[in-house]
Structure formats: C-alpha cells, structure tokens
Coordinates of C-alpha atoms in Angstrom, one line a residue:
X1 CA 131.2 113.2 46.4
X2 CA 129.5 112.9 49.6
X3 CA 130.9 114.2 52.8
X4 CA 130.5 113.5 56.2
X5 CA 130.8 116.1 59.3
X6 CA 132.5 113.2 61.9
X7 CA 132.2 114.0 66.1
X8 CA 134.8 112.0 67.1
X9 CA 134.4 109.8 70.1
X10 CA 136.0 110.8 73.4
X11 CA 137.1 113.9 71.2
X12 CA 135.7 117.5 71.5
X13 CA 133.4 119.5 68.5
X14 CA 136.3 121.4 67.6
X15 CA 138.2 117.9 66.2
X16 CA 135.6 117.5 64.0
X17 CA 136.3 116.6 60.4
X18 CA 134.9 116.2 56.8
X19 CA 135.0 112.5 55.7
X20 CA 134.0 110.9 52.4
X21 CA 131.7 107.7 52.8
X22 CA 134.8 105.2 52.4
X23 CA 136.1 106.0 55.4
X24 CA 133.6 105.4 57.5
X25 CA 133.1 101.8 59.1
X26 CA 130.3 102.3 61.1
X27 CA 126.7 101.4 58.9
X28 CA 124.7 101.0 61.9
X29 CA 125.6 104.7 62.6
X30 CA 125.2 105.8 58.8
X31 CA 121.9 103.6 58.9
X32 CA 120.5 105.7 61.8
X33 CA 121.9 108.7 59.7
X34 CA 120.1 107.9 56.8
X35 CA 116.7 106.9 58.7
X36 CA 117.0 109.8 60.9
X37 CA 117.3 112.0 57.5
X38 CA 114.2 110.1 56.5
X39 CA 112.1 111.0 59.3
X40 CA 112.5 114.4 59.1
X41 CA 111.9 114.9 55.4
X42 CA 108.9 112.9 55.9
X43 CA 107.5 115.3 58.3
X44 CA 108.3 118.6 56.2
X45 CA 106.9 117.1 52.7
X46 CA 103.6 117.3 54.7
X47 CA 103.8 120.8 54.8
X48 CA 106.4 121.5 51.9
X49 CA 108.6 119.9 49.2
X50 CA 112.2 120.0 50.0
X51 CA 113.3 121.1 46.4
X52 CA 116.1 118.3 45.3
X53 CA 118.7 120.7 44.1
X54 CA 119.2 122.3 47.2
X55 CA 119.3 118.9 49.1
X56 CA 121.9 117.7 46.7
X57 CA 124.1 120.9 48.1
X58 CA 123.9 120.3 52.0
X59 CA 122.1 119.2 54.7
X60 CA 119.3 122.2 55.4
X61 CA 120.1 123.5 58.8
X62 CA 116.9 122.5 60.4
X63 CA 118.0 119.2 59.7
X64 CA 120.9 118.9 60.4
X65 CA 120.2 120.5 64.0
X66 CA 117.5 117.6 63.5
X67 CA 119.5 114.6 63.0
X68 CA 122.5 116.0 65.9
X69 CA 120.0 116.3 68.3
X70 CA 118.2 112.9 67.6
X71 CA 122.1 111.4 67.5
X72 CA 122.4 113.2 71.1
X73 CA 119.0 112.0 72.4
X74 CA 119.7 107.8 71.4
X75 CA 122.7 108.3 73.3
X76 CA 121.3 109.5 76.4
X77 CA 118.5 107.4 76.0
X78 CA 121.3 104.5 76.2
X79 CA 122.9 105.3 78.8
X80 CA 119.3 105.6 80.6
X81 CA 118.4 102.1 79.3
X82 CA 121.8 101.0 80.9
X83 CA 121.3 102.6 84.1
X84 CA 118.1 101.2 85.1
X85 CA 119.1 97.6 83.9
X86 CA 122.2 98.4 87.2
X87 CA 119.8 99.5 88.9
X88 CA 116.9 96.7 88.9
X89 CA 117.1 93.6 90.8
X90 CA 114.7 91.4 88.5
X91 CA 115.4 89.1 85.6
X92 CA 113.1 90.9 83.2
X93 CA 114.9 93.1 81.2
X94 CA 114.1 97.2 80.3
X95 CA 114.3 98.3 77.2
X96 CA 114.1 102.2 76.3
X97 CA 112.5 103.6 72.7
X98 CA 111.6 106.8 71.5
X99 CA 111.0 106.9 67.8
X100 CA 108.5 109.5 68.3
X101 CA 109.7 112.9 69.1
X102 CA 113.1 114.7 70.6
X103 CA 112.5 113.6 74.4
X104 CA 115.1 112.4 76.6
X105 CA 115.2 110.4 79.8
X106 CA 113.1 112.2 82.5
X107 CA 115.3 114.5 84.7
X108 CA 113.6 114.3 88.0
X109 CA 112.8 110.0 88.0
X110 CA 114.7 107.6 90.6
X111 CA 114.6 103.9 90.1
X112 CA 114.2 101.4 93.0
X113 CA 113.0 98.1 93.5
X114 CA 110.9 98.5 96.4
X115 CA 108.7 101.1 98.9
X116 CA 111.2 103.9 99.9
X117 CA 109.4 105.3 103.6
X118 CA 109.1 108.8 103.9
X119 CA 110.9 110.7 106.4
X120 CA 108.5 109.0 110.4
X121 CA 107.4 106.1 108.2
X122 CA 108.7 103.2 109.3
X123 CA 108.4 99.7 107.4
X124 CA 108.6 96.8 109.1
X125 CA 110.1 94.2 106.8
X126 CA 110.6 90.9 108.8
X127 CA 107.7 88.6 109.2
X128 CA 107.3 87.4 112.9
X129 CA 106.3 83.9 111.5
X130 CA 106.5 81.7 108.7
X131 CA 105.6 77.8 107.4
X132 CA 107.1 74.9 108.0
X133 CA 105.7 73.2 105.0
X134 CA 107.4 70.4 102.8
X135 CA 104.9 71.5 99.6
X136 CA 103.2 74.6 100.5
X137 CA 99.9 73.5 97.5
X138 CA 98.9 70.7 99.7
X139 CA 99.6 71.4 103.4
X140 CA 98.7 74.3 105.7
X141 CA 100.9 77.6 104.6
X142 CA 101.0 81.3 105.1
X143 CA 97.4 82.0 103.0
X144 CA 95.7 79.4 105.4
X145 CA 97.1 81.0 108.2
X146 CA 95.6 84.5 107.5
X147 CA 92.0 83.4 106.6
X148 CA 92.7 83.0 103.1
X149 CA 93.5 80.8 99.8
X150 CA 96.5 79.9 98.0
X151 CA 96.5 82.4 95.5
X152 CA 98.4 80.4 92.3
X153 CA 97.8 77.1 90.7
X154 CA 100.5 75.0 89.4
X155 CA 101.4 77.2 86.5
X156 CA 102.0 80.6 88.5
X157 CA 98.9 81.8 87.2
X158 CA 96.9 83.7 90.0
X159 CA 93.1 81.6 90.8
X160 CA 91.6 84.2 93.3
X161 CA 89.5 86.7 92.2
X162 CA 90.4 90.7 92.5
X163 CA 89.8 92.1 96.1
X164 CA 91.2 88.9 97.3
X165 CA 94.7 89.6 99.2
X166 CA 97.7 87.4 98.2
X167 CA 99.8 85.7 101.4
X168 CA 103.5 84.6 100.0
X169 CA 105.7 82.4 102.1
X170 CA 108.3 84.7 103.8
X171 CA 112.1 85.2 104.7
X172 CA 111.2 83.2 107.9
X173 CA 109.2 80.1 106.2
X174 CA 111.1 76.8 105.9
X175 CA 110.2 76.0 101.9
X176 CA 113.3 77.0 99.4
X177 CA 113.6 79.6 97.0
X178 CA 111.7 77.2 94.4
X179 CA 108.2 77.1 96.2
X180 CA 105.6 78.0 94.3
X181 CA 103.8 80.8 96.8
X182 CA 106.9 83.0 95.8
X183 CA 105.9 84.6 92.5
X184 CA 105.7 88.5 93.3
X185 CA 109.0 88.4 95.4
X186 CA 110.9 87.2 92.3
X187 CA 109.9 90.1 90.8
X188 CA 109.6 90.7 86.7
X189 CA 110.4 88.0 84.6
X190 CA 110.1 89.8 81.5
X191 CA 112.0 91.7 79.6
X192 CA 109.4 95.2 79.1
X193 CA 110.5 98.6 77.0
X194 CA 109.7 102.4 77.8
X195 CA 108.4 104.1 74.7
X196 CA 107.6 107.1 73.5
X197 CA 103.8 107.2 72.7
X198 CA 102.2 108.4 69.6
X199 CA 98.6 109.6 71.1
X200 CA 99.9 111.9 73.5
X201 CA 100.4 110.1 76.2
X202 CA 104.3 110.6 77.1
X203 CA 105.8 107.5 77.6
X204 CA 104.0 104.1 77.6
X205 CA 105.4 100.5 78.8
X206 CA 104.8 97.2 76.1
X207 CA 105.7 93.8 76.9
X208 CA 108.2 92.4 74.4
X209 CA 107.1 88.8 75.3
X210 CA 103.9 87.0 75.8
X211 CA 101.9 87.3 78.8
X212 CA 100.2 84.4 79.3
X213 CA 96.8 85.7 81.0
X214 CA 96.5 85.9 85.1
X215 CA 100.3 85.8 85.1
X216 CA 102.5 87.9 87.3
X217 CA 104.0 91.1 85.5
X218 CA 105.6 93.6 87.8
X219 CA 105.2 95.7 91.2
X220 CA 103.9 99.1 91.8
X221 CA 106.6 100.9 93.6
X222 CA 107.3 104.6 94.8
X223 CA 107.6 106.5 97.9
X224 CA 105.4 105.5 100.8
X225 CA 103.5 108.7 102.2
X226 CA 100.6 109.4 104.7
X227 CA 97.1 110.4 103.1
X228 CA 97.9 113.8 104.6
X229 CA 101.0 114.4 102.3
X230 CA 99.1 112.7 99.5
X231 CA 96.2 115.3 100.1
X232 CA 98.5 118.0 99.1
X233 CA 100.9 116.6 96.3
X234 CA 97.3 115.7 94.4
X235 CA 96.3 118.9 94.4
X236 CA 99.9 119.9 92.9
X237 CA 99.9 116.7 90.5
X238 CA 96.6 117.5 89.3
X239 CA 97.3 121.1 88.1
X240 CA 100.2 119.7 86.1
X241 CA 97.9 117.2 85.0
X242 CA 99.9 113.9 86.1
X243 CA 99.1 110.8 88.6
X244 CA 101.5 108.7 90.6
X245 CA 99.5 108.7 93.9
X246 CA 98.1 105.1 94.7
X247 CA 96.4 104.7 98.0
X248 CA 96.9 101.5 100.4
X249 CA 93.2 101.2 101.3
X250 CA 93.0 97.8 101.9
X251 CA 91.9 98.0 105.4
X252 CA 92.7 101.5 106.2
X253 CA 93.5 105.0 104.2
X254 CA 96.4 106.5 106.3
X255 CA 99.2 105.6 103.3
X256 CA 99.4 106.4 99.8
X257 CA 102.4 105.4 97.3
X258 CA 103.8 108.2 95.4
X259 CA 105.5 107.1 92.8
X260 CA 106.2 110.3 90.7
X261 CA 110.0 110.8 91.5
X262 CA 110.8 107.1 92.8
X263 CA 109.8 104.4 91.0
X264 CA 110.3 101.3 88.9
X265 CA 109.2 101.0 85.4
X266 CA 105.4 100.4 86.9
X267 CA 105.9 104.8 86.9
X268 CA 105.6 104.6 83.2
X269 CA 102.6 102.5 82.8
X270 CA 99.4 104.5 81.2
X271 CA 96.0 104.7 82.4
X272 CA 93.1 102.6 80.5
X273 CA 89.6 102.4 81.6
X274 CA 89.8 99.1 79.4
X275 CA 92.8 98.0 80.8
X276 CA 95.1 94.2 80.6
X277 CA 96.8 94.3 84.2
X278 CA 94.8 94.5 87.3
X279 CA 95.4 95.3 90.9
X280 CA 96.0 92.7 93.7
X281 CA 97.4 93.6 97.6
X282 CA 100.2 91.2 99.0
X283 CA 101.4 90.8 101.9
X284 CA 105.3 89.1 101.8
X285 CA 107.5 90.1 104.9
X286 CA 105.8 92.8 106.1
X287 CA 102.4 91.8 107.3
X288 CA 100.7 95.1 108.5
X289 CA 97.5 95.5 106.9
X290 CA 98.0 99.2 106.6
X291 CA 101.2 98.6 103.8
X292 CA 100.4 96.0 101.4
X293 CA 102.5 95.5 98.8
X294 CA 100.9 96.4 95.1
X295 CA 101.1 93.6 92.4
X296 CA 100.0 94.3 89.1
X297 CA 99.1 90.6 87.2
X298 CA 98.0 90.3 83.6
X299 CA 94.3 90.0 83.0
X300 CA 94.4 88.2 79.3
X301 CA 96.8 86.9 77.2
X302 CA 99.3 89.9 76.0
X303 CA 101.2 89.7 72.7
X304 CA 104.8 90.9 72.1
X305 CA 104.6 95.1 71.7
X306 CA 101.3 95.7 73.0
X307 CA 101.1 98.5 75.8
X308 CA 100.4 97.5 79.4
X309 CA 97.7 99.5 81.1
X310 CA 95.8 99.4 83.8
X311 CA 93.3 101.4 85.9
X312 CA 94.4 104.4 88.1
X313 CA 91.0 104.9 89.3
X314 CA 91.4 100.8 90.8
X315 CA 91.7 99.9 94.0
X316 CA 93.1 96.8 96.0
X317 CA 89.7 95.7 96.3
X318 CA 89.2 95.6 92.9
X319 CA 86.5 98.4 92.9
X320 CA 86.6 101.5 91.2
X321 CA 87.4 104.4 93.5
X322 CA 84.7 107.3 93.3
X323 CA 86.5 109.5 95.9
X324 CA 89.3 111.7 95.0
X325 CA 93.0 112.7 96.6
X326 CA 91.7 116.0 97.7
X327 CA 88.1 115.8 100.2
X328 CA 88.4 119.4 101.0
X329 CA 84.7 120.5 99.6
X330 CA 86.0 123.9 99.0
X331 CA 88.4 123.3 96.2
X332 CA 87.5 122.7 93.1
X333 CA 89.3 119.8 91.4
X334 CA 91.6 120.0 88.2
X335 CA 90.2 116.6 86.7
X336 CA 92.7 115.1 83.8
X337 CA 91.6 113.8 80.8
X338 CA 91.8 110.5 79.6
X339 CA 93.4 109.4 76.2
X340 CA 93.1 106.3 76.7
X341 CA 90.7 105.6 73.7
X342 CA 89.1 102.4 74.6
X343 CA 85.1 102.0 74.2
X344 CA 84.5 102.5 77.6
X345 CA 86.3 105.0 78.3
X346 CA 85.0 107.4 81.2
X347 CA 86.9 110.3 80.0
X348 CA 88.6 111.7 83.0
X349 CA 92.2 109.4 84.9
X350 CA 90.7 111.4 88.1

C-alpha cells in the first residue's frame, strides 16, 4: 500500500504523519505530487535510469528533498502572486509561474504603481491647467495645447508615431473619467503572468490575453534618480550583469528611472532587439519636460502566452541609444550579453 508523509496545515513538521491514499481529499495537491514526481524523474533518466525496484520501496531522497522544496516554493510563489495583486492599483491582473527551476519570489523587489523620488527629488504632480472640452477628439485639448496631436483614435489604439510625446487630459481638465485621452492613467487592463524562463533569462512577462497592436500595455516604473546616481549604480548593475536604469532624455538627461528594487511588473520584462512593445513619453499631471512619464504600447498584435519585450537600448525618441550609463573614458565597461535570440539581434543589452 502506498503511504503518504502529510505536513499538516497550520501544524508544525513534528505532527507529521503516514497516510494511505484514501484518506487524503486533496487531488489538486496529490496532482502536483504526482507531476512534481514526474518532473524530476524526467530530468534524472537523462542522465540515469531510476531502477523500478527501488522506486517501488520509497521516494529516493533527492526527490523527495525535490518535490518538498518545489511544494515550499508554489507556496511562496502564491503568496507573492497575492501580494502584488494588494499591491497594484490596475484592473489587469498578475499572474506568477515558475515551472522551470527551484526559484522563489525575488527578495530585494518592491511593488508600486508609480515614480517613487529619491531622497532632494521632488515631483510635482498637479497640472497648473487643464481643458474644458465637452469631446476632447474634436475640440481643442491638452495635445493641442502643447504643440502636439491627439495621440489615440477611437479604438485606444495610439496613431502617432515613436518620438512623438503623448499629452492626456489631467486631474484639473473638465472631461469625466470616460474621455478617451485617458488611456495610460488607467493603467493595465490585462491580466499579465511572471514566469520563470527557459533560455536563461530569469523571469520573463507574457500576456495571457490578446493585444490588439498599438494598444496600451503597461508603465515603466521605479525609483526616479539624477544621471549622477545612475552613473554609479550602472557601473555596479553592470558587473552583476543586470539593467533597470532607464533614462528621461526627452529634452534633458539629468533623471534616470531605476527600477531594480521598486518597480511594477514592467521590472520583469526582458530585453529583445526584435521587440513587440515600444517606448512612448507622457506627460499626465506632472508636465515638466525633464520627468516624463514612460508608457510602453504594443507594437503588433500579441497572442495569449507570448513574452513581452522590448528594447533597453530605446529611447523616448524612439532612437536607439549609442551612449552608455557610465561616460567616464577611463573605465572599461562590463557589456551584458543578449539572449534574446531574435535575427537581429546585436548581441550585447548594453
């Protein structure tokens, strides 16, 4: 007869007991159980065969220590996934998924929803104006006001091409909660998943939706720095081989959003050089040219579990940046290779 070593919930290891199969009423657990048990023979086989008479015995203790800790890590990993979906203040919902390997959540990540301001930064979030328009497409609103066009059509989808900056009504305009200059502001409106990568790559965002193309998909958030601070945390990020640092060069280089500890789930999405999001500056609230806002918006049509990506090397002005975080000429840069894969791959993120 088959046994069962039981951990109890609420209960500590030493109440542990030996249960035979028809007690236990719980097959999404034993399904787990039985896939986890799966998995792991799987991966041995490749190098050896598990010899069936020994298997028919007990659980070998590699896998059993196997199968506890991949117990221990879906739990953690669900109380993660419930924690950023308190956290977030979007409709989209986040998913978390790591059929890959033995990693947890990341110890050192923060979630927020918006730019947190470095110690003598100071954001100014309350526009000084706003419209007064009864149907912001057809009369004169916020874009025409600052030089430019209307950035959506009629179906949310963005019409301007990259480089172009994005001017949404504000707290102070007179149109309702229902105009259709407020796209970015909403936030994500679909429900995305963290996951484990298989190429390497540490975790990886996919859509579990459709993404019509042009469409809105989510912000790119962290901690707002000056190009100073930026300067030196490269140089660290770089020898660990990691990027989070986006700079605000749309008019000027003094700020740079670090997004390494603080973040939203834009932290997790990889680097392509043949990427499906790209990179437009907004301006909501807070008009000062220096701290646009950072909207990432779907470049074709995306299916349900493909990976979003886009390119760290892009700028708001949808060029391809050939400087680097560090000008000193004297150091010698620690460039990171890319994995991305694509054809056009240039073979460095930095």
């Amino acid at each position: 007869m088959e046994y069962y070593l039981v951990k109890w919930k609420g209960w500590p290891d030493s109440t542990n007991t030996w249960e035979p199969l028809q007690n236990l009423k719980c097959p999404l657990l034993l399904q787990q159980f039985s896939n986890d048990k799966h998995n792991y023979l799987s991966q041995v086989k490749r190098g050896k065969a598990v010899t069936p008479k020994n298997n028919n015995k007990a659980l070998k203790p590699a896998l059993a220590e196997y199968i506890v800790k991949k117990a221990k890590q879906r739990i953690a990993l669900q109380r993660w996934q419930d924690e950023l979906n308190r956290r977030k203040n979007h409709k989209g919902m986040i998913f978390v998924e790591n059929t890959v390997d033995l990693e947890g959540p990341p110890s050192d990540f923060f979630y927020i929803n918006e730019y947190r301001p470095a110690p003598g930064i100071s954001l100014v979030n309350e526009a000084t104006f706003g419209c007064s328009c009864t149907d912001c497409f057809f009369e004169k609103c916020c874009p025409a006001e600052a030089g430019v066009l209307l950035a959506y059509n009629k179906n949310q989808q963005i019409k301007i091409p990259p480089g172009t900056p994005i001017y949404e009504c504000n707290s102070r305009c007179q149109c309702g909660p229902d105009c259709p200059n407020r796209i970015v502001q909403k936030g994500t409106q679909y429900s995305l998943c963290i996951f484990r990568t298989s190429n390497g790559c540490g975790w990886g965002v996919k859509t579990l939706v459709k993404i019509k193309r042009m469409s809105f998909v989510m912000e790119y958030v962290g901690e707002v720095i000056t190009s100073e601070e930026a300067e030196r945390r490269g140089q660290l990020y770089d020898n660990k081989g990691i990027t989070y640092l986006f700079d605000l060069d749309y008019e000027s280089d003094e700020f740079t959003v670090d997004a390494a500890r603080f973040g939203n789930v834009s932290h997790f999405v990889n680097h392509s050089c043949d990427p499906n999001l790209q990179v437009f500056n907004v301006f909501i609230d807070n008009l000062d040219t220096r701290l646009p806002r950072i909207a990432l918006f779907s470049t074709r049509t995306i299916n349900p579990g493909e990976e979003l990506t886009f390119d760290y090397q892009m700028k708001g002005s949808g060029d391809i940046s050939s400087d680097s975080i560090d000008h000193s000429p004297n150091k010698k840069r620690v460039r990171t290779v890319c994995k991305c894969g694509a054809v056009t791959c240039r073979g460095y993120l930095n």
